[in-house]
Coordinates of C-alpha atoms and ligand atoms in Angstrom, one line a residue:
X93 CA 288.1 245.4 22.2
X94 CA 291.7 244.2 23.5
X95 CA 293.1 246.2 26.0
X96 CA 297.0 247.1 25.9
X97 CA 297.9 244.0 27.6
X98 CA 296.3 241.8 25.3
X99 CA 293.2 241.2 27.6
X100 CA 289.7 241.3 26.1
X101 CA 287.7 244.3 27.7
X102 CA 285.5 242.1 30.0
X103 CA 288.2 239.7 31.0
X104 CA 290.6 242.7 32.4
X105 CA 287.0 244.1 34.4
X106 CA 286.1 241.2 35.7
X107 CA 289.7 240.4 37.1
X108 CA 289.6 243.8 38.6
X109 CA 286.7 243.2 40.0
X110 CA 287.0 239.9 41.5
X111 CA 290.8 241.5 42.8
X112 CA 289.6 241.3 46.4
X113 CA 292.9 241.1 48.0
X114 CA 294.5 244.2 46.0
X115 CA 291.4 246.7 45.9
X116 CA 293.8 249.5 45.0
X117 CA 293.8 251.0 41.4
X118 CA 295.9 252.9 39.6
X119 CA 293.2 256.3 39.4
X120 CA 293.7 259.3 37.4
X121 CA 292.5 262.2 38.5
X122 CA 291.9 265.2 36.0
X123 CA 291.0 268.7 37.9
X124 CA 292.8 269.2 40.8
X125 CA 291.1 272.3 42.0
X126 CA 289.4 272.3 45.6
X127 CA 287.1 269.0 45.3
X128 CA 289.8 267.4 43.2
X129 CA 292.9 267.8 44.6
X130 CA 291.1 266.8 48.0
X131 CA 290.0 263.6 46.0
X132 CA 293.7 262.4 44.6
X133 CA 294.9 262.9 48.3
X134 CA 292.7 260.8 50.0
X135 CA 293.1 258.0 47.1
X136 CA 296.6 257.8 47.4
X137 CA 296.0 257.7 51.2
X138 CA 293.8 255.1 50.4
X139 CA 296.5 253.1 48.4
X140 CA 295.8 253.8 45.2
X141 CA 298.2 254.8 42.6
X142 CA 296.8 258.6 41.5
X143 CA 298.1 260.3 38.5
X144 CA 296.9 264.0 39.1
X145 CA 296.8 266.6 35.7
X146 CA 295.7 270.0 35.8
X147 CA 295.1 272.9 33.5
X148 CA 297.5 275.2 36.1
X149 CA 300.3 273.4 36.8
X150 CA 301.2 275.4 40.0
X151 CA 297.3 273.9 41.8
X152 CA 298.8 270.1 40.9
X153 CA 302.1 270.3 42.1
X154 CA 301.9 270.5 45.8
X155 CA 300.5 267.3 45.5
X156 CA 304.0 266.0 44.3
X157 CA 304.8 265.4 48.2
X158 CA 301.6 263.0 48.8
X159 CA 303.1 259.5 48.6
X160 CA 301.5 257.5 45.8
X161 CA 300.5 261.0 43.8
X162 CA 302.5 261.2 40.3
X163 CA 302.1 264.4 38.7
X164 CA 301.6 264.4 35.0
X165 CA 302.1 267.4 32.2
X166 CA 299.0 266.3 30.2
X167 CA 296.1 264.4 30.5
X168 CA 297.4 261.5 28.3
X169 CA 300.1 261.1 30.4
X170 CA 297.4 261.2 33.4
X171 CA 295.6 258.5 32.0
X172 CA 297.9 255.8 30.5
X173 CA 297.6 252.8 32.6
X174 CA 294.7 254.2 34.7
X175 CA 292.1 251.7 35.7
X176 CA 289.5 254.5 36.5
X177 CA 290.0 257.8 35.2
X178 CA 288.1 260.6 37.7
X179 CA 287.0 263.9 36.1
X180 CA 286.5 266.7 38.6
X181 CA 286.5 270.0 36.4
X182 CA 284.4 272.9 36.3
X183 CA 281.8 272.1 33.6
X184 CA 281.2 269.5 30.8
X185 CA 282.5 271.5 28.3
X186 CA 286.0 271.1 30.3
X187 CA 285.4 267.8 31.2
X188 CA 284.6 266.7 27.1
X189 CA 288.1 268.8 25.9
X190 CA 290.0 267.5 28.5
X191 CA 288.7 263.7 27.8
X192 CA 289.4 264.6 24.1
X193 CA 293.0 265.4 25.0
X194 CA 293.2 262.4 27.0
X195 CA 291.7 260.1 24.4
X196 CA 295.0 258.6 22.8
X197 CA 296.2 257.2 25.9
X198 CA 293.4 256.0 27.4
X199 CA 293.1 252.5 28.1
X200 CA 290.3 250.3 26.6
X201 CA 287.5 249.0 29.1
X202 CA 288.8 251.5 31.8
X203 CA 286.4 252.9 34.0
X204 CA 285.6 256.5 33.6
X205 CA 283.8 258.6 36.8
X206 CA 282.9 261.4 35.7
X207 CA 282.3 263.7 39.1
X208 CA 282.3 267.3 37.5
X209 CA 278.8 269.1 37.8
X210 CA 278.2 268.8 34.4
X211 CA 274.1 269.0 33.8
X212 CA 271.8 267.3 32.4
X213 CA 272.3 267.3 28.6
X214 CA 276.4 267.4 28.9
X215 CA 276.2 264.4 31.0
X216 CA 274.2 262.5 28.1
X217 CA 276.9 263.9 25.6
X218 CA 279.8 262.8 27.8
X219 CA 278.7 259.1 28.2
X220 CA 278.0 259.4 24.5
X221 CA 281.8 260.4 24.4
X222 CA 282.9 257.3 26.8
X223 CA 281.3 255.0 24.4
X224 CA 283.2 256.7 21.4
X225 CA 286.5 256.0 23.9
X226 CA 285.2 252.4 24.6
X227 CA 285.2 253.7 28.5
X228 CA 282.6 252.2 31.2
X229 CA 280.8 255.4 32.0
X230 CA 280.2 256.4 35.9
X231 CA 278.1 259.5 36.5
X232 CA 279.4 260.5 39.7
X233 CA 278.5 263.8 41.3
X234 CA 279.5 264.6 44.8
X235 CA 277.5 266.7 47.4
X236 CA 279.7 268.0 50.1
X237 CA 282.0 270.8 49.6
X238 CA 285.7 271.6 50.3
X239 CA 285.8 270.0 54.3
X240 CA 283.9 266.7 53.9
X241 CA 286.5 266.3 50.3
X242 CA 289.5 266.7 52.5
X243 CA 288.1 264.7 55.1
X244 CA 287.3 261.7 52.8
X245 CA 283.3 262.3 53.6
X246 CA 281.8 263.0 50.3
X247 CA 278.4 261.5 49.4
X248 CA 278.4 260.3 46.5
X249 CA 275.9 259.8 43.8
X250 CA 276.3 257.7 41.1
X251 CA 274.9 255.7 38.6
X252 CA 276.7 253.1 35.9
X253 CA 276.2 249.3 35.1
X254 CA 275.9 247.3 38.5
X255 CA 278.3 244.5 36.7
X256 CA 281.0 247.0 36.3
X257 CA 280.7 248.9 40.0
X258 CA 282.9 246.6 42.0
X259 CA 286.1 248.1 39.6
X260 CA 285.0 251.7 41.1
X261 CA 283.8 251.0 44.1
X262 CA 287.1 250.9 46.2
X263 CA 287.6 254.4 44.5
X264 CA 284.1 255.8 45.4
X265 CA 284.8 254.8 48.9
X266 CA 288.6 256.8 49.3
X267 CA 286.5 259.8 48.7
X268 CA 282.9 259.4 50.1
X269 CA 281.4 258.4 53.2
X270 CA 278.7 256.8 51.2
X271 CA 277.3 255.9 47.9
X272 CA 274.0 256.3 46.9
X273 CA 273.5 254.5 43.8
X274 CA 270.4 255.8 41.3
X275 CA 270.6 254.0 38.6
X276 CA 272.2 251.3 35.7
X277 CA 273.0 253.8 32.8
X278 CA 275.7 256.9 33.1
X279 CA 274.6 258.5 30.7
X280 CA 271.3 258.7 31.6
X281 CA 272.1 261.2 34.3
X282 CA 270.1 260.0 37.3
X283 CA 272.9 261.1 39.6
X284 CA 273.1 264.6 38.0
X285 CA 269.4 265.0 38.2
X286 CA 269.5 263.8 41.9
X287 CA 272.6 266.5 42.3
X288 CA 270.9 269.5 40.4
X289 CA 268.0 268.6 42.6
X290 CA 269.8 269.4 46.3
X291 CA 272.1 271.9 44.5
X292 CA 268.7 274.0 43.9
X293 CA 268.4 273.6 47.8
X294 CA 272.0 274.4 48.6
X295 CA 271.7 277.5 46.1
X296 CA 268.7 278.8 47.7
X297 CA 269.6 278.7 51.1
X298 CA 273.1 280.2 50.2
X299 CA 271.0 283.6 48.9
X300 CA 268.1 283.4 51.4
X301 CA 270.8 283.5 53.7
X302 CA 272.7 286.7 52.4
X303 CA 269.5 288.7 51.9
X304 CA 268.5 288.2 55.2
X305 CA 271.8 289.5 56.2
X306 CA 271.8 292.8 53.4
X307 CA 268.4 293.0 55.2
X308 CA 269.2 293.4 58.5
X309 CA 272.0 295.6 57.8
X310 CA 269.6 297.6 55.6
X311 CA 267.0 298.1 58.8
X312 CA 269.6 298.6 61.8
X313 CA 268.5 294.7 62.8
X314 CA 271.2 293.3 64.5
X315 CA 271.9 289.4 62.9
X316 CA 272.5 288.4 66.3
X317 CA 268.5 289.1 67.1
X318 CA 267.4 287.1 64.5
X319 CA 269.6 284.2 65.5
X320 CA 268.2 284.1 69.1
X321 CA 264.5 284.5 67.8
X322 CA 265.0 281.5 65.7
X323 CA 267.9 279.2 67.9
X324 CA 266.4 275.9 68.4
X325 CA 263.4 276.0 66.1
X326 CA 262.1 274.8 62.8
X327 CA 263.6 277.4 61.2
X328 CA 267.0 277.4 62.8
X329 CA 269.4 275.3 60.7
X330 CA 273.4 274.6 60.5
X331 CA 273.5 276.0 56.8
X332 CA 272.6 279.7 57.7
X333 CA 274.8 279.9 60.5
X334 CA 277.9 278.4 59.0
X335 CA 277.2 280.4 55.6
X336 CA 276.3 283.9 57.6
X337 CA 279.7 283.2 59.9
X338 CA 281.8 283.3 56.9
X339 CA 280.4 286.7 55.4
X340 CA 279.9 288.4 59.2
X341 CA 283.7 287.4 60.1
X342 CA 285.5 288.0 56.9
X343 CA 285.7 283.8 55.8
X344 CA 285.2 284.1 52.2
X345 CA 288.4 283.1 51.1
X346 CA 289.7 280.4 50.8
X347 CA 286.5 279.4 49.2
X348 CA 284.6 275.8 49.9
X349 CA 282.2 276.4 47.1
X350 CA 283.3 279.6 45.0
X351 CA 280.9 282.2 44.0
X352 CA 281.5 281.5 40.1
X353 CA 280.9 277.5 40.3
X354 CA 278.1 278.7 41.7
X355 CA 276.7 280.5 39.2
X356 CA 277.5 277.8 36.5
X357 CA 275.4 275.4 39.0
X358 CA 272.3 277.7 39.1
X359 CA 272.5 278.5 35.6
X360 CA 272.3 274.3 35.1
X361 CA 269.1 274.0 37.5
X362 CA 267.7 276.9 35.6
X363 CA 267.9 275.2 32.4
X364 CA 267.1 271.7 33.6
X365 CA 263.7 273.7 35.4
X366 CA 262.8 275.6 31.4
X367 CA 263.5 271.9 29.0
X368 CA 261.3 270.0 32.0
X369 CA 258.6 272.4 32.2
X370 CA 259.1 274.0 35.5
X371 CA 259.1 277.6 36.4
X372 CA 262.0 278.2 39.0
X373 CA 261.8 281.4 39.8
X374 CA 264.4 281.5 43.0
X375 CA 266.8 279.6 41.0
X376 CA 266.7 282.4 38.2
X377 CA 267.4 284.3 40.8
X378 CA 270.0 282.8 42.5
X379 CA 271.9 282.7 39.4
X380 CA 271.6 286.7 38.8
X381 CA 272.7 287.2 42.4
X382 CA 275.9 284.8 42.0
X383 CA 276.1 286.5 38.2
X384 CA 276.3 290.1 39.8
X385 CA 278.7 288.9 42.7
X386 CA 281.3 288.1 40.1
X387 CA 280.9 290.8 37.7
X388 CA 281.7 292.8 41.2
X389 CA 284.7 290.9 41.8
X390 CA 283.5 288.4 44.0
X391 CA 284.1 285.2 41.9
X392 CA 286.5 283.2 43.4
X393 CA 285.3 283.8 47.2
X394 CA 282.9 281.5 48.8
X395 CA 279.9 281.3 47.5
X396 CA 278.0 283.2 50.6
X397 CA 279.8 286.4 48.9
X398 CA 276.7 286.7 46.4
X399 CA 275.6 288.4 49.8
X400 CA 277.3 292.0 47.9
X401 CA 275.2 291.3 45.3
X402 CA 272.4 293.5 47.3
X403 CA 274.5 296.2 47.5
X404 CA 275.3 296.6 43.7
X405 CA 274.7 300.7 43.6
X406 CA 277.0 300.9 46.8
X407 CA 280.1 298.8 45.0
X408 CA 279.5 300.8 42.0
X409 CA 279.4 304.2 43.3
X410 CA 282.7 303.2 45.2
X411 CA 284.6 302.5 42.5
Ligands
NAP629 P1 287.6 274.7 41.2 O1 288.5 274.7 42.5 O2 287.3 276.0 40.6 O3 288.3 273.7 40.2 C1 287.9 273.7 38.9 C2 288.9 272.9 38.1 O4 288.5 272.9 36.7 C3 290.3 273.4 38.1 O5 291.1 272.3 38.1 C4 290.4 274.1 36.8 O6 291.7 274.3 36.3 C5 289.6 273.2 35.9 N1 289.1 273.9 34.7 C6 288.2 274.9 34.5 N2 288.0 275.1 33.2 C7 288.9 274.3 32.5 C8 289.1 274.1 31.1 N3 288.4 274.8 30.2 N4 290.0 273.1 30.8 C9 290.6 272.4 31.7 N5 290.4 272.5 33.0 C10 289.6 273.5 33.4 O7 286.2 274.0 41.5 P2 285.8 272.9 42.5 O8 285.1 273.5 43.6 O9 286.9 271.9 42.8 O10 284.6 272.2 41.7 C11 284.9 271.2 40.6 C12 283.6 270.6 40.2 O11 283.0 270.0 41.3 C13 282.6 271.6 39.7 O12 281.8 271.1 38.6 C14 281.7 271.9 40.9 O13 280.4 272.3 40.5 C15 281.7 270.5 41.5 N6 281.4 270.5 43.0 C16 282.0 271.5 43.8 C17 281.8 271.4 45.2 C18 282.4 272.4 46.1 O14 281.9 272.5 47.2 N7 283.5 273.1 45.8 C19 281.0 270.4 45.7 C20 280.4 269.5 44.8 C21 280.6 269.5 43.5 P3 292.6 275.6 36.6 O15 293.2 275.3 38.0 O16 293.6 275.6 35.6 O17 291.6 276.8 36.6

């Protein structure tokens, strides 16, 4: 396949690749909600060229005032010309419309990292979808949440043909501290397993940590005793205290991971744990707390809100 300029496919990746001196790309970014917009600034602070689209025009447009950020009305115009094209959306079913819209413009051979928490079987679809588009297909999930995006200190997790990585690579680093590579084929979704994997640890410690809040508050425990019975020990850790700060001093908004992205997560681990065999029960239940924090209200709030989610009666009889 010929790319726009006239290059084969092969012969445009490996100049990009072997483009030592000028490691900068011209990167589109589609999503720029809190892990994305992060992303496009810290590219163009990198010094790559970043083309940013998003659904809600008002989230993409501070971004205007970054230096080396172009903002675009649709995701074709995002793409044309892009080298690497970065999806950070809320699901695959975004990701796949989105990439549909996109399709026309896209340019043959270009790299495609897909960084959305997508799941299992939409990530197979979607590298399905970039062979359709004659795309090189990245699965690229991130962990680290709204700080370590700003701060350029993602880890990354990815997986896509070793002969293509050097064309991503200087993108993977603008965004990530480090990259853990886990495997040759996108679409076989070794970084989304690895992903769904610590987000069923993330997820768990999120709730463990509310109930143990809802039940302390429920038997006149003060949180602060349980915090000095545990400081220093095994059982101490840098998750509960940062999550219970946020619901014990009113730092739920803005969110770092919101409550409903959540719930799309744990519902992924759920059914990743039924097709595999695997009975996980305090992910199903994970996902009915973050489920009954948003039918409360409590959607777009960090994800430590699904701490309400004990005191459904209460909010009820309120209203
Ligand atoms: P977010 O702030 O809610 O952003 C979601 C983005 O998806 C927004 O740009 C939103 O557009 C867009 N979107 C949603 N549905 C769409 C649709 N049908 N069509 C087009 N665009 C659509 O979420 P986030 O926290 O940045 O997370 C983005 C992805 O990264 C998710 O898959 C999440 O699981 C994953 N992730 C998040 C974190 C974290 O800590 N936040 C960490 C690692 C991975 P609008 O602005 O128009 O709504």
């Amino acid at each position: 396949m010929d790319s726009p300029t006239g290059k084969t496919q092969s012969a445009w990746l490996t100049e990009l690749m072997t483009d030592t001196e000028t490691p900068s790309r011209t990167v589109a970014v589609l999503g720029t909600g809190i892990m994305g917009a992060a992303m496009a600034r810290n590219l163009a602070r990198s010094g790559h060229a970043v083309r940013v689209w998003n659904r809600t025009p008002a989230k993409a447009e501070p971004l205007a005032a970054e230096p080396g950020v172009h903002v675009s009305g649709t995701p074709a115009e995002a793409v044309r010309d892009a080298d690497v094209v970065l999806t950070m959306l809320y699901d695959g079913d975004a990701v796949r419309e989105v990439m549909r819209e996109a399709a026309p413009a896209l340019r043959a051979g270009a790299a495609w990292v897909q960084s959305t928490t997508a799941g299992v079987d939409a990530i197979r679809e979607l590298g399905s979808q970039a062979d359709e588009l004659g795309l090189v297909f990245f699965d690229a999930p991130v962990l680290g949440t709204r700080q370590p995006a700003e701060a350029g200190q993602l880890l990354v997790l990815a997986a896509g043909p070793a002969e293509h990585r050097a064309a991503v690579e200087p993108v993977l680093d603008a965004v990530g501290a480090r990259t853990v590579w886990t495997g040759e084929e996108g679409g076989a979704g070794s970084a989304t397993r690895l992903k769904l994997v610590a987000n069923s640890w993330v997820l768990a410690v999120t709730n463990a940590t509310g109930e143990v809040l809802a039940l302390a508050q429920a038997l006149g425990v003060d949180p602060q005793n349980f915090f000095d019975a545990i400081e220093g020990g095994p059982l101490d850790m840098g998750y509960l205290r940062a999550k219970s700060a946020l619901i014990l001093n009113d730092g739920l908004t803005p969110a770092s991971f919101a409550v409903s992205t959540a719930a799309k997560d744990a519902r992924l681990i759920v059914e990743a744990g039924e097709r595999n065999g695997v009975r996980l029960d305090v992910a199903a239940a994970s996902a009915e707390r973050f489920r009954r924090a948003v039918e409360q209200g409590h959607g777009d709030e960090d994800m430590a809100a699904a701490y309400f989610a004990s005191f459904e009666e209460k909010e009820k009889e309120q209203q």
